[in-house]
mmCIF file of C-alpha atoms in Angstrom:
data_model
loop_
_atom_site.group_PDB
_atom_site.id
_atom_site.type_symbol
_atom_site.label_atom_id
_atom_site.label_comp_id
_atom_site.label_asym_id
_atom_site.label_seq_id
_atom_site.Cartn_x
_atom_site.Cartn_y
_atom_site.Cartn_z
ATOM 1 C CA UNK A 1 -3.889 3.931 -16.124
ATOM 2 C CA UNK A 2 -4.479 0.289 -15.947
ATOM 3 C CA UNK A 3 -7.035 -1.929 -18.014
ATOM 4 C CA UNK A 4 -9.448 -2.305 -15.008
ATOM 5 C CA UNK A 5 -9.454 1.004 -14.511
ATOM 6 C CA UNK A 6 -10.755 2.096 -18.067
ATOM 7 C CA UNK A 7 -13.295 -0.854 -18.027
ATOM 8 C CA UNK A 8 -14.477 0.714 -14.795
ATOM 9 C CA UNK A 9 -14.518 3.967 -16.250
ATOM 10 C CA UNK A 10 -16.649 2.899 -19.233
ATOM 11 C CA UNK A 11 -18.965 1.390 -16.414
ATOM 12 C CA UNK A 12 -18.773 4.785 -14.204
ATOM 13 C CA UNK A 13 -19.104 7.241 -16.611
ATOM 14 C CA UNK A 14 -18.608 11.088 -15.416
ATOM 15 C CA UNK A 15 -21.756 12.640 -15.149
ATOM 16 C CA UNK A 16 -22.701 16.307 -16.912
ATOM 17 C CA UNK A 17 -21.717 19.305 -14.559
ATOM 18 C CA UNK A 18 -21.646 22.778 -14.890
ATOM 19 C CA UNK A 19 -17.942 22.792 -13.651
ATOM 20 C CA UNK A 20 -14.916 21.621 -15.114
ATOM 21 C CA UNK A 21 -12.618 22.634 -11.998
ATOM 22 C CA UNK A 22 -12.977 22.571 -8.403
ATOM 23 C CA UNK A 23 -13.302 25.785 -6.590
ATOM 24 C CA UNK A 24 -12.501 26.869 -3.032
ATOM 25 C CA UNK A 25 -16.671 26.959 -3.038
ATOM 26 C CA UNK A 26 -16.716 23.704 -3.585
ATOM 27 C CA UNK A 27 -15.243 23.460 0.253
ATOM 28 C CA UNK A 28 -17.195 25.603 1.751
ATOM 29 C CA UNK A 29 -19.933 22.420 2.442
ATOM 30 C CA UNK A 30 -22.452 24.926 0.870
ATOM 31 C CA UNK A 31 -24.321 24.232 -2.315
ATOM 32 C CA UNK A 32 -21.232 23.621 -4.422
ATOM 33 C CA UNK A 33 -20.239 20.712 -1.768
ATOM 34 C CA UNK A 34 -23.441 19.544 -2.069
ATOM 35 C CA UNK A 35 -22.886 19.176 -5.891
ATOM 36 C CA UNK A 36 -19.178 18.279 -5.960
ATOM 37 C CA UNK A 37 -20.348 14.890 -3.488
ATOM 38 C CA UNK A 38 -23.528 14.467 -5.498
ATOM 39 C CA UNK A 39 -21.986 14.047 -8.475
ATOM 40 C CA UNK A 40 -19.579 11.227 -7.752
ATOM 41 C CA UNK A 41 -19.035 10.565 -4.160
ATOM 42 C CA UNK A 42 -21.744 9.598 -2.622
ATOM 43 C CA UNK A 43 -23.238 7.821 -5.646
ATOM 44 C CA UNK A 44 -20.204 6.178 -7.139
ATOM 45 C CA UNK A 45 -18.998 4.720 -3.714
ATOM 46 C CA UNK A 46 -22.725 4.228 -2.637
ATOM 47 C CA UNK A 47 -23.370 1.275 0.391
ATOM 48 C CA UNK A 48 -26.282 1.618 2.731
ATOM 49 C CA UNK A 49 -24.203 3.083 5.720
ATOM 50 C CA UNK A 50 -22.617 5.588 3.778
ATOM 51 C CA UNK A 51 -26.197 6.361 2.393
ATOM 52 C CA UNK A 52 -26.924 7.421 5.397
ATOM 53 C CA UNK A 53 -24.706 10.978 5.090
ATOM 54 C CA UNK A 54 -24.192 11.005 8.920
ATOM 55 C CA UNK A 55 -21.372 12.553 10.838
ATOM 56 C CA UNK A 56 -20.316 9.275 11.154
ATOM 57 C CA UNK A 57 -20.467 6.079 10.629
ATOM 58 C CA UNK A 58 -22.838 3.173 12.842
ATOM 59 C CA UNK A 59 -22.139 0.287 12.329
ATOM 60 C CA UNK A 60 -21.508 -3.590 14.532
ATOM 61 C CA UNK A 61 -18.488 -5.664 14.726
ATOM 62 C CA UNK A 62 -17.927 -8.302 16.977
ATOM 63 C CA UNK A 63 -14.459 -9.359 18.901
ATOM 64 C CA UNK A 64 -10.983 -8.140 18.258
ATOM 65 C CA UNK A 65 -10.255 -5.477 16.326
ATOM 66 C CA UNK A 66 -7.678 -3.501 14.027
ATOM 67 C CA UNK A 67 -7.595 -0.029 13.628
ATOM 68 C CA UNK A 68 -4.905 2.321 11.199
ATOM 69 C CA UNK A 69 -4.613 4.926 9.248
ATOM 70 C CA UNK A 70 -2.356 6.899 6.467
ATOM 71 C CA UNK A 71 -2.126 9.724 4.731
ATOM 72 C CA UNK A 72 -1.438 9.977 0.991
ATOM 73 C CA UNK A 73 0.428 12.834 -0.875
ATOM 74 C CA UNK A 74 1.964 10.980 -3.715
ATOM 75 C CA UNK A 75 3.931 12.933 -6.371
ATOM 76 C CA UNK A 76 2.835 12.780 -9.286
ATOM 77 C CA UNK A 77 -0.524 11.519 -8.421
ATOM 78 C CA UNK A 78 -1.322 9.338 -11.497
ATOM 79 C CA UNK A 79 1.422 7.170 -11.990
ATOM 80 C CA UNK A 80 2.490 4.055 -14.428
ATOM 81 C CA UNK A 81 0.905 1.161 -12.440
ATOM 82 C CA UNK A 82 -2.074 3.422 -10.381
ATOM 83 C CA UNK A 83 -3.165 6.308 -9.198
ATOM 84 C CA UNK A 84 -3.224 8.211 -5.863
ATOM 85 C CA UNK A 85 -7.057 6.870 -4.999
ATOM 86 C CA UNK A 86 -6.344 3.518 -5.303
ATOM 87 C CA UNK A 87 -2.986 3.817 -3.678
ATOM 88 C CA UNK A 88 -5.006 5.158 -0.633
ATOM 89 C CA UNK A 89 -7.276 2.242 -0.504
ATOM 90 C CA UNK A 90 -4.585 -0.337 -0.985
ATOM 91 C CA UNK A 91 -2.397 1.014 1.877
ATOM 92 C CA UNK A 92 -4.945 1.418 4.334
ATOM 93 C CA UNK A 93 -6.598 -2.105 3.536
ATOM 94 C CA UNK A 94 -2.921 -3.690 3.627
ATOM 95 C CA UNK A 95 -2.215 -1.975 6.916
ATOM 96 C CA UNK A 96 -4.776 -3.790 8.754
ATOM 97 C CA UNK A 97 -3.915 -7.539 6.871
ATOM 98 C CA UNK A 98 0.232 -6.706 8.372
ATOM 99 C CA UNK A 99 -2.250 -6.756 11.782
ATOM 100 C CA UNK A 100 -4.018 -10.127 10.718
ATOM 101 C CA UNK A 101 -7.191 -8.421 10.285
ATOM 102 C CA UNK A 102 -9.551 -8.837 7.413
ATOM 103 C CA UNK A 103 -10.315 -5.226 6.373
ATOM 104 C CA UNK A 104 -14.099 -4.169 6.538
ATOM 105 C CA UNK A 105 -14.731 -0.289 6.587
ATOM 106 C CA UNK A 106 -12.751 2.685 5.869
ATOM 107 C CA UNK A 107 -13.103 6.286 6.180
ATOM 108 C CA UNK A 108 -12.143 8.746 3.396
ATOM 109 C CA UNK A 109 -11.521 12.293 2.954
ATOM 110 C CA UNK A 110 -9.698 14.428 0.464
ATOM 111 C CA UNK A 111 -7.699 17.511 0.593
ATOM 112 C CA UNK A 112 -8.152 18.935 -2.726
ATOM 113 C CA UNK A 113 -6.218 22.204 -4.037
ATOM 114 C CA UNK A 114 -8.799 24.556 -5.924
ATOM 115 C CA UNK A 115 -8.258 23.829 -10.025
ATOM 116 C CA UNK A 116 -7.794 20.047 -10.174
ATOM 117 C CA UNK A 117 -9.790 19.390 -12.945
ATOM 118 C CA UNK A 118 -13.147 17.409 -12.174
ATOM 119 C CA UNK A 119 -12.130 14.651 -14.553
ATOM 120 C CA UNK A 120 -9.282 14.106 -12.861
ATOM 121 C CA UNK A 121 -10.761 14.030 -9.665
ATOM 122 C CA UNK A 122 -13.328 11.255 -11.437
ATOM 123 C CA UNK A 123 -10.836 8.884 -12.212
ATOM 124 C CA UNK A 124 -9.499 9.106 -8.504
ATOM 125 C CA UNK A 125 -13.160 8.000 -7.563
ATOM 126 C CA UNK A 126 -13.685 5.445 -10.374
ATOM 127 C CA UNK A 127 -9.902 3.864 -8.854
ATOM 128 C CA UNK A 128 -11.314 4.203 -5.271
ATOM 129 C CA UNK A 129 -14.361 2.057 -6.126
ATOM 130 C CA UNK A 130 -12.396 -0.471 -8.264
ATOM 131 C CA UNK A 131 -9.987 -0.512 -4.911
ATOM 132 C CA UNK A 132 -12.951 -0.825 -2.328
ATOM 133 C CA UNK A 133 -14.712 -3.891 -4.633
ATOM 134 C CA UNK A 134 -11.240 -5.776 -5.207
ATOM 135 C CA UNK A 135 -10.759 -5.946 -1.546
ATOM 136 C CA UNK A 136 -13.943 -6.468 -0.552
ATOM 137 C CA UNK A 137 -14.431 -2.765 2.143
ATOM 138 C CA UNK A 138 -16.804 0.004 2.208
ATOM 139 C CA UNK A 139 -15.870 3.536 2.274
ATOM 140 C CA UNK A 140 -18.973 4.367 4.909
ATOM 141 C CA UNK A 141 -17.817 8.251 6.065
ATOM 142 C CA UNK A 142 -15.583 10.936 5.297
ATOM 143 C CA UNK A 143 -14.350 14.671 4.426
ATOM 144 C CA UNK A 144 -13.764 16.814 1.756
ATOM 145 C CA UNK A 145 -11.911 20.341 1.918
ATOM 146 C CA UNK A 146 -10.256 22.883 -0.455
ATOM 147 C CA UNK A 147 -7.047 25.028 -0.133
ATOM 148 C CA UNK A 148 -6.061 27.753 -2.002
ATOM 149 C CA UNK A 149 -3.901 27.252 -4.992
ATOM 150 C CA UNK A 150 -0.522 26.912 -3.770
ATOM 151 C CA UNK A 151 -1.384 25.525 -0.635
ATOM 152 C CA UNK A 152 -1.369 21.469 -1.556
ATOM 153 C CA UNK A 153 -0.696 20.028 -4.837
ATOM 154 C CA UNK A 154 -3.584 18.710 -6.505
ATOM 155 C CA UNK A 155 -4.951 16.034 -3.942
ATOM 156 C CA UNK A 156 -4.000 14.760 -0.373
ATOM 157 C CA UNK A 157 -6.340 11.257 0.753
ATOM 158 C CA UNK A 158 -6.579 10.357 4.024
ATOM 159 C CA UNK A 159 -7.715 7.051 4.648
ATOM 160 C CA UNK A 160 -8.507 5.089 8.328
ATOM 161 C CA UNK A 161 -9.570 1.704 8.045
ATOM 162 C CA UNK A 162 -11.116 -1.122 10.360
ATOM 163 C CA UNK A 163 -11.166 -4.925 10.401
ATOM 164 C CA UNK A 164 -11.518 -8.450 12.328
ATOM 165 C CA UNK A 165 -8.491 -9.947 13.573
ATOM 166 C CA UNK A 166 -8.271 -13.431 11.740
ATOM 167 C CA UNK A 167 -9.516 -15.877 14.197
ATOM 168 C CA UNK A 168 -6.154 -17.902 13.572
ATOM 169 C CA UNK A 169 -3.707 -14.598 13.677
ATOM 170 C CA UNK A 170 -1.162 -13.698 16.147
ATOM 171 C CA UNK A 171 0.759 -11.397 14.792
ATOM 172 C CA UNK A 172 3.503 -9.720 17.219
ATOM 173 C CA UNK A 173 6.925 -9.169 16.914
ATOM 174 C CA UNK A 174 7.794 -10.652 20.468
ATOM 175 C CA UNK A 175 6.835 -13.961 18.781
ATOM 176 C CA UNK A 176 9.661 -13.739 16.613
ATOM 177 C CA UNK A 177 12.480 -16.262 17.978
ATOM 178 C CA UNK A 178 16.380 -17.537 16.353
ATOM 179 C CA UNK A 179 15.880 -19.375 12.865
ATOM 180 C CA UNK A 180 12.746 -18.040 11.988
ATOM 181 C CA UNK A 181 12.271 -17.775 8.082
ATOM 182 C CA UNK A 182 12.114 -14.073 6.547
ATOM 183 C CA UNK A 183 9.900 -14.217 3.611
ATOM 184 C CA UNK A 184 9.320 -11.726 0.969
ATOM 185 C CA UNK A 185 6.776 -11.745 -1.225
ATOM 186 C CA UNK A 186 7.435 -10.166 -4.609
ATOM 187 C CA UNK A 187 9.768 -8.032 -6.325
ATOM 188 C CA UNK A 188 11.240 -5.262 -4.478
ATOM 189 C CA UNK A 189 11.345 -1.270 -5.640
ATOM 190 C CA UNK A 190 8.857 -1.521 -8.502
ATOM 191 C CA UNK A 191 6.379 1.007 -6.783
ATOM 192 C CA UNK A 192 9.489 3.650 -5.756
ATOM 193 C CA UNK A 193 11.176 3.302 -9.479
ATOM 194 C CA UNK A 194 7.788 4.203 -11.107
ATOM 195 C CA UNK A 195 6.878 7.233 -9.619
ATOM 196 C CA UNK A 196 11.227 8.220 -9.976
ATOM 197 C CA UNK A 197 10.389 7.219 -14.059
ATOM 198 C CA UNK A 198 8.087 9.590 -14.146
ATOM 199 C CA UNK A 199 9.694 12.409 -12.485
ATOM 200 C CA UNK A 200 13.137 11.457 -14.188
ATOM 201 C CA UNK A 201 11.922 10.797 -17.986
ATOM 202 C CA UNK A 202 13.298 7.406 -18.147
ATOM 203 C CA UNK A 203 12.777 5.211 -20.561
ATOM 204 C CA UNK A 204 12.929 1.731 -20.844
ATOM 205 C CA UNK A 205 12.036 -1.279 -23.189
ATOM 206 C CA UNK A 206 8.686 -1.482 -21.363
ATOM 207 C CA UNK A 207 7.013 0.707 -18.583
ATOM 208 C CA UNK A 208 8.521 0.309 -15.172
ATOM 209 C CA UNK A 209 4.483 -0.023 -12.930
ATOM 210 C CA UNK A 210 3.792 0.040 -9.373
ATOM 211 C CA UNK A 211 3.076 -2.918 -7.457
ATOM 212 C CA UNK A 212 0.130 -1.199 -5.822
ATOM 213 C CA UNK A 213 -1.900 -3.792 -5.024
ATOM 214 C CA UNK A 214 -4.440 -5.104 -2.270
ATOM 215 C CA UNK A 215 -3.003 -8.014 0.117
ATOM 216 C CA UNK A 216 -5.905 -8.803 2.468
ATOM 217 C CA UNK A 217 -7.536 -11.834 0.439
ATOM 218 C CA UNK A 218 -3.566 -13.492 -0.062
ATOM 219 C CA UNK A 219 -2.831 -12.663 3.630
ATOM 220 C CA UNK A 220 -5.990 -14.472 4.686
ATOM 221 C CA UNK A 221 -5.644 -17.654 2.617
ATOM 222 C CA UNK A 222 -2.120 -18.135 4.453
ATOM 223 C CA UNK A 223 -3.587 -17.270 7.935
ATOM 224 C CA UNK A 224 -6.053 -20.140 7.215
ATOM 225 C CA UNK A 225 -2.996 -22.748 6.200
ATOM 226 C CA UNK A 226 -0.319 -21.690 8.582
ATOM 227 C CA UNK A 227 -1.970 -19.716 11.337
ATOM 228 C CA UNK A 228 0.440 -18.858 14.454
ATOM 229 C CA UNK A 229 3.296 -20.485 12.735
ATOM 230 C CA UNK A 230 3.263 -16.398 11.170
ATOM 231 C CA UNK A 231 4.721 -14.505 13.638
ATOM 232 C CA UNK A 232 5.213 -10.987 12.017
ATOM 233 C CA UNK A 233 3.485 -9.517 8.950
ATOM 234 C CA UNK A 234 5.038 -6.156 7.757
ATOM 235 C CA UNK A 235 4.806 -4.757 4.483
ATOM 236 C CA UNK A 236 8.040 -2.761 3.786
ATOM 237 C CA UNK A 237 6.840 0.920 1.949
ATOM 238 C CA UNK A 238 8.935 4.330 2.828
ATOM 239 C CA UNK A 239 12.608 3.387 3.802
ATOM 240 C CA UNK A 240 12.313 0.019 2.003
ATOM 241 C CA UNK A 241 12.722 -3.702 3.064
ATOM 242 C CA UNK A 242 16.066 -2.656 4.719
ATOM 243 C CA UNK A 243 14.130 -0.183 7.118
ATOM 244 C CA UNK A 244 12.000 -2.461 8.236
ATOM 245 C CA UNK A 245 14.051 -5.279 8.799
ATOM 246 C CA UNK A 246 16.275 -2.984 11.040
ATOM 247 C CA UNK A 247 13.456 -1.826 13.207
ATOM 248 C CA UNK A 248 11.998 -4.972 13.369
ATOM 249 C CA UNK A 249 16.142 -6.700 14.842
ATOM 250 C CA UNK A 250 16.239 -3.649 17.314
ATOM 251 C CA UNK A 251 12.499 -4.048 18.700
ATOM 252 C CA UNK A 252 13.232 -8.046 18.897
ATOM 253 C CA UNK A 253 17.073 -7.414 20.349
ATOM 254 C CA UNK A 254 17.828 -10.194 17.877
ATOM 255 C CA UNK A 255 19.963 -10.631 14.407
ATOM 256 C CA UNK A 256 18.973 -10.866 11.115
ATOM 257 C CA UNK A 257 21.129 -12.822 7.873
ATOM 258 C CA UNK A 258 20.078 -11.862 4.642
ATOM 259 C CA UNK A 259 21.124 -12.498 0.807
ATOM 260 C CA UNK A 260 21.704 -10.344 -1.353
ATOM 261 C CA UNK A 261 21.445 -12.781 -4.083
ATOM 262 C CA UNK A 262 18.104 -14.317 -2.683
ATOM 263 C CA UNK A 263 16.424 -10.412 -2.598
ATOM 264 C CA UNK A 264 13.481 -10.719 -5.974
ATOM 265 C CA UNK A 265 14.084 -7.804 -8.545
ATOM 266 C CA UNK A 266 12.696 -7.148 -11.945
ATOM 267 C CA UNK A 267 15.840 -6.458 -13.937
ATOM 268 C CA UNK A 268 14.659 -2.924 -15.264
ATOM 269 C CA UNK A 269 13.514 -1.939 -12.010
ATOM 270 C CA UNK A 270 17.261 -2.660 -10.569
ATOM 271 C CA UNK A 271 18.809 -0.838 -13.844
ATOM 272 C CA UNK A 272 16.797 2.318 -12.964
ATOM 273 C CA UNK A 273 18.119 1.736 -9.146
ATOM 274 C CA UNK A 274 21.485 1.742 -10.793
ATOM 275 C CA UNK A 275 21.402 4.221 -13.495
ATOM 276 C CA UNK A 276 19.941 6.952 -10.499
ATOM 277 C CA UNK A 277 21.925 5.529 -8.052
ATOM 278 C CA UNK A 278 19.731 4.190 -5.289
ATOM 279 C CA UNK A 279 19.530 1.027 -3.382
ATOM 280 C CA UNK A 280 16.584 -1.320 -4.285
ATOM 281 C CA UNK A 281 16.703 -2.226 -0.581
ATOM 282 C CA UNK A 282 15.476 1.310 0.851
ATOM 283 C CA UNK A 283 12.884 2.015 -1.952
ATOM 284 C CA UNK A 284 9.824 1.754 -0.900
ATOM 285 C CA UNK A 285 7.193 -0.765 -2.014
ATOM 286 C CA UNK A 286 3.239 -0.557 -1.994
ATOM 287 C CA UNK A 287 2.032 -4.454 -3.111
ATOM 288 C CA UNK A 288 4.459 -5.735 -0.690
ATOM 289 C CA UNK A 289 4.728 -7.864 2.629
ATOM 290 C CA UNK A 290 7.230 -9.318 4.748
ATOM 291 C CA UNK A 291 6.728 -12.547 6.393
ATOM 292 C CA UNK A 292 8.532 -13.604 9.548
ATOM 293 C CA UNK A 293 7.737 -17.305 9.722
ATOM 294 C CA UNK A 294 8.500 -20.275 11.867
ATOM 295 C CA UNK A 295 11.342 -22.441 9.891
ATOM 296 C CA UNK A 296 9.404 -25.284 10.019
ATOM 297 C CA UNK A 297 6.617 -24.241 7.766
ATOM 298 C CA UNK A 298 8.850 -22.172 5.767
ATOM 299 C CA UNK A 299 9.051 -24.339 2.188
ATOM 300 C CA UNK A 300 5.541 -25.004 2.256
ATOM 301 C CA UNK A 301 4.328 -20.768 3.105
ATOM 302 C CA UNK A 302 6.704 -20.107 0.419
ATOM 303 C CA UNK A 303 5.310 -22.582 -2.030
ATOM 304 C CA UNK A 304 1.548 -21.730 -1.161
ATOM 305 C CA UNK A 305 2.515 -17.979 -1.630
ATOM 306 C CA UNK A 306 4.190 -18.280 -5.052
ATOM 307 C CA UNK A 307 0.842 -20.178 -6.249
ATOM 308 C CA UNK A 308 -1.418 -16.986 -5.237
ATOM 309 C CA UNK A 309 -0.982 -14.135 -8.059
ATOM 310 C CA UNK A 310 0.447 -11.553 -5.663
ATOM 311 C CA UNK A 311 3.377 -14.019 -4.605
ATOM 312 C CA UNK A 312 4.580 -15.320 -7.952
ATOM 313 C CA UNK A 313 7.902 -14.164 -7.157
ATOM 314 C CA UNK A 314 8.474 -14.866 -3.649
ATOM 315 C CA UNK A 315 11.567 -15.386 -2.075
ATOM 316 C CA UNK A 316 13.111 -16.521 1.467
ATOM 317 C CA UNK A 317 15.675 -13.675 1.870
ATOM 318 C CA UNK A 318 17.277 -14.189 5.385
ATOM 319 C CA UNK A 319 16.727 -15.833 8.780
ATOM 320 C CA UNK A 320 16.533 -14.515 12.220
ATOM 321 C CA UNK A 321 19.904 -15.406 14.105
ATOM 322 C CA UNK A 322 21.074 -14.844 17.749
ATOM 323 C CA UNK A 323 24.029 -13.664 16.246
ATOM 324 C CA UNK A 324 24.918 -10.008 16.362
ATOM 325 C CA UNK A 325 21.833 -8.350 18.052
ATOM 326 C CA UNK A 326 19.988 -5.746 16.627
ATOM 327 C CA UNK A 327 21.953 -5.747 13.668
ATOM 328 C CA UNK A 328 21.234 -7.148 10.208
ATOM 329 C CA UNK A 329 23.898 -8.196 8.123
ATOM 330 C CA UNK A 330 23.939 -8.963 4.279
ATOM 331 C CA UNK A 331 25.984 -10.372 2.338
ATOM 332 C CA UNK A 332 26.661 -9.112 -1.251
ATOM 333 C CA UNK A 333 26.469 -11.025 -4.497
ATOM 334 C CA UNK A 334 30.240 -11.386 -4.605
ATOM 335 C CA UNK A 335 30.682 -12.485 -0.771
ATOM 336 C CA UNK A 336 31.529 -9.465 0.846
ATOM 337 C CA UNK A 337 28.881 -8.620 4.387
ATOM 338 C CA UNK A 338 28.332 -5.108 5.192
ATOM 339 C CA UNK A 339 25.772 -3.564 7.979
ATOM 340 C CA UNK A 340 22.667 -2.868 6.592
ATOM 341 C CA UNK A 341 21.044 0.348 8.559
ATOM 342 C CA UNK A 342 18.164 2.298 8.190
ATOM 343 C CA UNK A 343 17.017 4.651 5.667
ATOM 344 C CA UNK A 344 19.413 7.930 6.748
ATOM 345 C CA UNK A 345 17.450 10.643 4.678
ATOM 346 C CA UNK A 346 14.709 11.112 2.602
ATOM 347 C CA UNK A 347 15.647 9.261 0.013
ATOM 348 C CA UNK A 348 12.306 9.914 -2.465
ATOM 349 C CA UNK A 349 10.377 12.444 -1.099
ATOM 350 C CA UNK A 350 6.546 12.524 -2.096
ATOM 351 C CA UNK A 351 6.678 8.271 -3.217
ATOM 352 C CA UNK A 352 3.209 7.920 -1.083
#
């Protein structure tokens, strides 16, 4: 659990109940709903248009839009770096700023198994709001059911999410041409190698965390510099940076060159690739984006980004080639290319 999390916590503290666990009851939107959204909910994530306990939400936005939504079921669900709540948030806000949106509403609802204790489920709120006010949205509707024990494991989040389109965005992959700059903007696999610490029981000299993290205000301070000089914004979760750079050569029918040597990794993040023997490049990421730029901004988006906290450790990693469409090819640390494809498998099942 990270340090803003327990300062919130202090802030937010549970209230008294007369339940420790949650119940199947406490689905069936009868009195024990009514107490389970009472208590922490509807207060802790309080704005004036959820306030208004609706079926839905009302609310006015004005020209074009961005819509998406995910689903969470992240195994384990608190993790070194973040929990599942806050992982929810994150995606769904980061979802929309890939779109060139600025994020502004999202819905919420939970899938809860019956016996996750009520603390637990408290610190999942607390992480929620501390997600919502970092990124500046409002959770303003939403669900909450129960399964049986057995039937989920713990918690499931859905989150959908809505925002403005930046009114300098144009964000498309068909504006993707030969010698555009491909930009990544931190260290790969951090978010993928902490949940596989957990599960494994590896140790290390200090704690491998997840890079869960909201992009939306760093996304918008380059829209504002280098507008539709950024053609594609994609941020590279399940199946990894490699997965996405393959789907985004086939959809463009162009070629991608990358570096092995250029690719950002924290050096006990790539041990822990090596010691369970992965590939940083498929594991999946969740305070990541990938920039497809136009080369002659690239220096200067890669200098403003390593200046803004969440791009310290940027990195140009490849270029965009008319060479050997639909492929992308990298070429190792000693020299050697190979064909990088697609993700082939699950490789970590239950990461978000």
């Amino acid at each position: 659990m990270n340090k803003k999390t327990i300062k919130m916590q202090l802030q937010c503290p549970m209230p008294k109940l007369d339940f420790d666990v949650i119940t199947l009851g406490h689905g069936s939107g009868g009195v024990l709903t009514n107490k389970l959204l009472d208590s922490g909910v509807f207060d802790l994530l309080s704005n004036p248009i959820l306030d208004e306990r609706h079926d839905g939400a009302i609310f006015k936005m004005e020209g074009k839009m961005a819509f998406s939504t995910d689903s969470f079921l992240v195994s384990p669900i608190f993790f070194p770096g973040g929990n599942i709540g806050e992982l929810a948030v994150n995606g769904t806000v980061n979802d929309l700023a890939m779109c060139g949106a600025i994020p502004k509403y999202i819905s919420l609802s939970f899938i809860i198994e019956e016996g996750l204790k009520m603390s637990e489920f408290w610190d999942i709120l607390v992480s929620i709001k501390l997600a919502c006010e970092e990124a500046g949205v409002h959770v303003v509707t939403g669900d909450t059911k129960v399964v049986e024990k057995g039937k989920g494991d713990k918690i499931f989040i859905n989150t959908s999410g809505v925002g403005s389109i930046h009114s300098k965005a144009n964000i498309a992959a068909k504006n993707i041409k030969a010698g555009d700059k491909i930009i990544v903007s931190g260290n790969i696999a951090s978010h993928g190698m902490a949940i596989m610490s957990v599960r494994e029981g590896l140790e290390f000299d200090s704690e491998i965390l997840s890079d869960t993290i909201h992009l939306n205000h760093t996304i918008s301070g380059l829209l504002d510099t280098f507008g539709e000089h950024i053609h594609l914004l994609t941020d590279p979760t399940r199946g990894g940076i490699a997965t996405v750079l393959k789907e985004t050569a086939q959809s463009i029918n162009l070629g991608i060159d990358m570096a092995q040597r250029n690719l950002p990794i924290d050096n006990q993040v790539a041990s822990a690739c090596e010691l369970l023997g992965l590939d940083p490049i498929y594991v999946a990421n969740e305070g990541l984006f990938i920039a497809f730029v136009d080369a002659s901004i690239a220096d200067d988006f890669l200098e403003t980004l390593q200046k803004d906290e969440n791009g310290t450790n940027a990195k140009i990693i490849g270029t965009v080639t008319e060479e050997h469409p639909r492929q992308v090819i990298m070429e190792s640390a000693i020299g050697g290319k190979r064909v990088v494809s697609m993700l082939p498998g699950e490789q970590l099942p239950r990461i978000c």
